[in-house]
Amino acid sequence: MSGCILRATAVVKRVPTVEGELTILDGIDLAVDAGGQVAVVGESGSGKTTLLSILAGLDLPTSGDVWLDGDEITALDEEQRARVRARSVGFVFQTFQLIDSLTALENVMLPLELRGQRQAREDALGFLERVGLSARTTHYPLQLSGGEQQRVAIARAFASGPKVLFADEPTGNLDTATGGKIADLLFELNREAGTTLMLVTHDAALAGRCAEVITLDAGRMQATTEAAP
């Protein structure tokens, strides 16, 4: 795969506070080729999650432009951005973001059903098997361990065939051993699907598995490094 699938130009994000305006992102420029793997690292408060939210169309910048899979999402309204996300984007969050009242299978099926996918159940079952949870399909999130919940979240993210997967601290709530297994699974599925991966993490080892690492410091890009082959 080739060609730019995600691009940001002069992105600035400012928010009002009682002490005045706070700049969270300050002039971010980046371009990510389809199939790329990019990690965003930096100290807490450096703007990592805000950047991810803006790139995914969950939030809008104060100024600047973002293109996602051919659409200038900063020129779209919320309903239009939601359609782009449904078509092109998958998410994996630190807090799993599963629906407690739905089983593992139903959580994975939900985005497929919302897209009108006819074989939602069969496809969801296949992805749960792929992440090693074929024996947990009828379990609810609170009946699953943290690692199992994140596996459900990963199955849900990949089942809809996203072009870009945004992962925000996907191992942040897991112990080291479980986090390592989840990271292996995430990168394995990403390679198989040829998905573009944008990963926010404080874990240097996890970031090092990406082909490119972007460092944010107080809302500014300080460095971009290429991983060793």
CSV table of C-alpha atoms in Angstrom, one decimal:
chain,number,residue,atom,x,y,z
A,1,MET,CA,0.0,0.0,0.0
A,2,SER,CA,1.2,3.5,-0.7
A,3,GLY,CA,0.0,7.1,-0.8
A,4,CYS,CA,-0.8,9.5,2.0
A,5,ILE,CA,-3.9,8.4,4.0
A,6,LEU,CA,-3.6,10.9,6.9
A,7,ARG,CA,-2.3,14.4,6.8
A,8,ALA,CA,-2.4,17.3,9.2
A,9,THR,CA,-1.3,20.9,8.3
A,10,ALA,CA,-0.6,23.7,10.8
A,11,VAL,CA,-2.9,22.1,13.4
A,12,VAL,CA,-3.4,24.3,16.5
A,13,LYS,CA,-5.7,23.5,19.4
A,14,ARG,CA,-6.4,26.1,22.1
A,15,VAL,CA,-8.9,25.9,24.9
A,16,PRO,CA,-10.1,28.6,27.4
A,17,THR,CA,-9.2,28.3,31.0
A,18,VAL,CA,-9.8,30.5,34.1
A,19,GLU,CA,-6.2,31.7,33.7
A,20,GLY,CA,-6.5,32.4,30.0
A,21,GLU,CA,-6.2,30.5,26.8
A,22,LEU,CA,-4.2,27.3,26.9
A,23,THR,CA,-2.4,26.0,23.8
A,24,ILE,CA,-2.5,22.2,23.7
A,25,LEU,CA,-1.2,21.8,20.1
A,26,ASP,CA,0.9,24.3,18.3
A,27,GLY,CA,1.5,24.0,14.6
A,28,ILE,CA,1.4,20.2,14.0
A,29,ASP,CA,2.4,19.1,10.5
A,30,LEU,CA,2.5,15.4,9.6
A,31,ALA,CA,1.8,13.0,6.8
A,32,VAL,CA,1.2,9.2,7.2
A,33,ASP,CA,1.3,6.8,4.2
A,34,ALA,CA,-1.3,4.0,4.0
A,35,GLY,CA,-0.1,1.0,5.8
A,36,GLY,CA,2.3,3.0,8.0
A,37,GLN,CA,2.9,2.5,11.7
A,38,VAL,CA,3.3,5.7,13.7
A,39,ALA,CA,3.8,6.1,17.4
A,40,VAL,CA,3.1,9.4,19.2
A,41,VAL,CA,5.1,9.7,22.4
A,42,GLY,CA,5.7,12.5,25.0
A,43,GLU,CA,5.1,13.4,28.6
A,44,SER,CA,1.7,13.6,30.2
A,45,GLY,CA,0.0,16.8,29.0
A,46,SER,CA,2.1,17.0,25.9
A,47,GLY,CA,-1.0,16.8,23.6
A,48,LYS,CA,-0.9,13.2,22.5
A,49,THR,CA,-4.5,12.2,23.0
A,50,THR,CA,-5.8,15.6,21.7
A,51,LEU,CA,-3.8,15.1,18.5
A,52,LEU,CA,-5.2,11.6,18.1
A,53,SER,CA,-8.7,12.8,18.6
A,54,ILE,CA,-8.3,15.5,16.0
A,55,LEU,CA,-6.7,13.2,13.5
A,56,ALA,CA,-9.6,10.8,14.0
A,57,GLY,CA,-12.2,13.4,13.6
A,58,LEU,CA,-13.5,13.1,17.2
A,59,ASP,CA,-12.5,16.7,17.9
A,60,LEU,CA,-11.8,19.8,15.7
A,61,PRO,CA,-8.6,22.0,15.8
A,62,THR,CA,-8.8,25.7,16.5
A,63,SER,CA,-7.1,26.2,13.2
A,64,GLY,CA,-5.4,24.0,10.6
A,65,ASP,CA,-6.5,21.2,8.3
A,66,VAL,CA,-6.8,17.4,8.6
A,67,TRP,CA,-7.3,15.0,5.7
A,68,LEU,CA,-8.4,11.4,6.4
A,69,ASP,CA,-8.7,8.8,3.7
A,70,GLY,CA,-9.3,11.5,1.0
A,71,ASP,CA,-11.7,13.7,3.0
A,72,GLU,CA,-10.8,17.1,4.6
A,73,ILE,CA,-12.5,16.2,7.9
A,74,THR,CA,-11.9,19.7,9.3
A,75,ALA,CA,-14.3,21.0,6.7
A,76,LEU,CA,-17.1,18.6,7.6
A,77,ASP,CA,-19.8,18.8,10.2
A,78,GLU,CA,-20.2,16.1,13.0
A,79,GLU,CA,-22.6,13.9,11.0
A,80,GLN,CA,-20.3,13.9,8.0
A,81,ARG,CA,-17.2,13.2,10.2
A,82,ALA,CA,-19.1,10.3,11.8
A,83,ARG,CA,-19.7,8.8,8.3
A,84,VAL,CA,-16.0,9.0,7.6
A,85,ARG,CA,-15.1,7.4,10.9
A,86,ALA,CA,-17.6,4.6,10.3
A,87,ARG,CA,-16.2,3.9,6.9
A,88,SER,CA,-12.5,4.3,7.5
A,89,VAL,CA,-11.5,4.3,11.2
A,90,GLY,CA,-11.2,1.8,14.1
A,91,PHE,CA,-10.4,2.6,17.7
A,92,VAL,CA,-8.6,0.8,20.6
A,93,PHE,CA,-8.7,2.7,23.9
A,94,GLN,CA,-6.9,2.3,27.2
A,95,THR,CA,-10.2,1.9,29.0
A,96,PHE,CA,-11.5,-0.7,26.5
A,97,GLN,CA,-14.8,1.3,25.9
A,98,LEU,CA,-17.0,-1.9,25.7
A,99,ILE,CA,-20.7,-1.7,26.4
A,100,ASP,CA,-21.3,-3.5,29.7
A,101,SER,CA,-24.8,-4.6,28.8
A,102,LEU,CA,-23.7,-6.4,25.6
A,103,THR,CA,-21.8,-9.8,25.4
A,104,ALA,CA,-18.4,-10.0,23.9
A,105,LEU,CA,-20.0,-11.2,20.6
A,106,GLU,CA,-22.6,-8.4,20.7
A,107,ASN,CA,-19.9,-5.7,21.3
A,108,VAL,CA,-18.0,-6.9,18.2
A,109,MET,CA,-21.2,-7.2,16.1
A,110,LEU,CA,-22.5,-3.7,17.0
A,111,PRO,CA,-20.4,-1.7,14.5
A,112,LEU,CA,-20.9,-4.3,11.8
A,113,GLU,CA,-24.7,-4.1,12.3
A,114,LEU,CA,-24.6,-0.4,12.2
A,115,ARG,CA,-22.9,-0.6,8.8
A,116,GLY,CA,-25.6,-3.0,7.6
A,117,GLN,CA,-23.1,-5.9,7.3
A,118,ARG,CA,-25.2,-9.0,6.5
A,119,GLN,CA,-22.9,-11.5,8.1
A,120,ALA,CA,-22.2,-9.5,11.2
A,121,ARG,CA,-22.5,-12.5,13.5
A,122,GLU,CA,-20.3,-14.8,11.5
A,123,ASP,CA,-17.6,-12.1,11.0
A,124,ALA,CA,-17.7,-11.2,14.7
A,125,LEU,CA,-17.3,-14.8,15.7
A,126,GLY,CA,-14.4,-15.2,13.3
A,127,PHE,CA,-12.5,-12.2,14.9
A,128,LEU,CA,-13.2,-13.3,18.4
A,129,GLU,CA,-11.7,-16.7,17.5
A,130,ARG,CA,-8.8,-14.9,15.9
A,131,VAL,CA,-8.0,-13.1,19.2
A,132,GLY,CA,-8.4,-16.3,21.2
A,133,LEU,CA,-11.8,-15.7,22.7
A,134,SER,CA,-14.0,-18.2,21.0
A,135,ALA,CA,-14.9,-19.6,24.5
A,136,ARG,CA,-15.9,-16.2,25.8
A,137,THR,CA,-18.5,-15.0,23.2
A,138,THR,CA,-21.4,-15.0,25.6
A,139,HIS,CA,-19.5,-13.4,28.5
A,140,TYR,CA,-20.2,-9.8,29.4
A,141,PRO,CA,-17.3,-7.3,29.9
A,142,LEU,CA,-17.4,-7.4,33.7
A,143,GLN,CA,-17.0,-11.2,33.5
A,144,LEU,CA,-13.7,-10.8,31.5
A,145,SER,CA,-10.2,-9.9,32.6
A,146,GLY,CA,-8.7,-6.7,31.5
A,147,GLY,CA,-6.6,-8.5,28.9
A,148,GLU,CA,-9.7,-10.3,27.6
A,149,GLN,CA,-11.7,-7.0,27.4
A,150,GLN,CA,-8.9,-5.5,25.3
A,151,ARG,CA,-8.9,-8.5,23.0
A,152,VAL,CA,-12.6,-7.9,22.5
A,153,ALA,CA,-11.9,-4.3,21.7
A,154,ILE,CA,-9.2,-5.2,19.2
A,155,ALA,CA,-11.6,-7.8,17.6
A,156,ARG,CA,-14.2,-5.0,17.3
A,157,ALA,CA,-11.8,-2.6,15.8
A,158,PHE,CA,-10.5,-4.9,13.1
A,159,ALA,CA,-13.8,-6.6,12.3
A,160,SER,CA,-15.1,-3.4,10.5
A,161,GLY,CA,-12.0,-3.4,8.2
A,162,PRO,CA,-10.7,0.0,9.1
A,163,LYS,CA,-8.2,1.8,6.9
A,164,VAL,CA,-6.7,3.6,9.9
A,165,LEU,CA,-6.6,2.2,13.5
A,166,PHE,CA,-6.2,4.7,16.3
A,167,ALA,CA,-4.9,3.2,19.5
A,168,ASP,CA,-4.6,5.3,22.6
A,169,GLU,CA,-2.5,3.7,25.3
A,170,PRO,CA,-3.8,0.2,24.4
A,171,THR,CA,-1.7,-1.5,27.1
A,172,GLY,CA,-1.9,1.3,29.7
A,173,ASN,CA,-4.3,-0.5,32.0
A,174,LEU,CA,-2.7,-4.0,31.7
A,175,ASP,CA,0.1,-5.7,33.6
A,176,THR,CA,3.4,-6.1,31.7
A,177,ALA,CA,2.9,-9.7,30.6
A,178,THR,CA,-0.7,-9.1,29.5
A,179,GLY,CA,0.3,-5.9,27.8
A,180,GLY,CA,3.0,-7.6,25.9
A,181,LYS,CA,0.6,-10.2,24.6
A,182,ILE,CA,-1.9,-7.5,23.6
A,183,ALA,CA,0.8,-5.6,21.7
A,184,ASP,CA,1.8,-8.7,19.9
A,185,LEU,CA,-1.8,-9.3,18.8
A,186,LEU,CA,-2.3,-5.7,17.8
A,187,PHE,CA,0.8,-5.6,15.5
A,188,GLU,CA,0.1,-9.1,14.1
A,189,LEU,CA,-3.5,-8.2,13.1
A,190,ASN,CA,-2.3,-4.8,11.8
A,191,ARG,CA,0.2,-6.5,9.5
A,192,GLU,CA,-2.3,-9.0,8.3
A,193,ALA,CA,-4.9,-6.4,7.5
A,194,GLY,CA,-2.5,-3.8,6.1
A,195,THR,CA,-4.1,-1.2,8.3
A,196,THR,CA,-2.5,2.2,9.0
A,197,LEU,CA,-1.7,2.4,12.7
A,198,MET,CA,-1.6,5.6,14.8
A,199,LEU,CA,-0.5,4.7,18.3
A,200,VAL,CA,-0.3,6.9,21.4
A,201,THR,CA,1.8,5.4,24.1
A,202,HIS,CA,4.1,6.3,27.0
A,203,ASP,CA,5.8,2.9,26.6
A,204,ALA,CA,9.1,3.3,24.7
A,205,ALA,CA,9.3,-0.4,23.9
A,206,LEU,CA,5.8,-0.4,22.3
A,207,ALA,CA,6.6,2.8,20.4
A,208,GLY,CA,9.8,1.2,19.1
A,209,ARG,CA,7.8,-1.4,17.3
A,210,CYS,CA,6.4,1.2,15.0
A,211,ALA,CA,8.2,2.3,11.8
A,212,GLU,CA,8.1,5.9,12.8
A,213,VAL,CA,8.0,7.7,16.2
A,214,ILE,CA,6.8,11.3,16.7
A,215,THR,CA,7.7,13.1,19.9
A,216,LEU,CA,5.4,15.8,21.3
A,217,ASP,CA,6.6,18.3,23.9
A,218,ALA,CA,4.2,21.0,25.2
A,219,GLY,CA,2.1,20.6,22.0
A,220,ARG,CA,4.9,20.9,19.5
A,221,MET,CA,6.5,18.2,17.4
A,222,GLN,CA,10.1,17.9,18.6
A,223,ALA,CA,11.4,14.9,16.7
A,224,THR,CA,10.4,12.2,14.2
A,225,THR,CA,12.5,9.1,14.2
A,226,GLU,CA,12.5,6.1,11.9
A,227,ALA,CA,12.7,2.7,13.6
A,228,ALA,CA,15.7,0.5,12.7
A,229,PRO,CA,14.9,-2.1,10.0
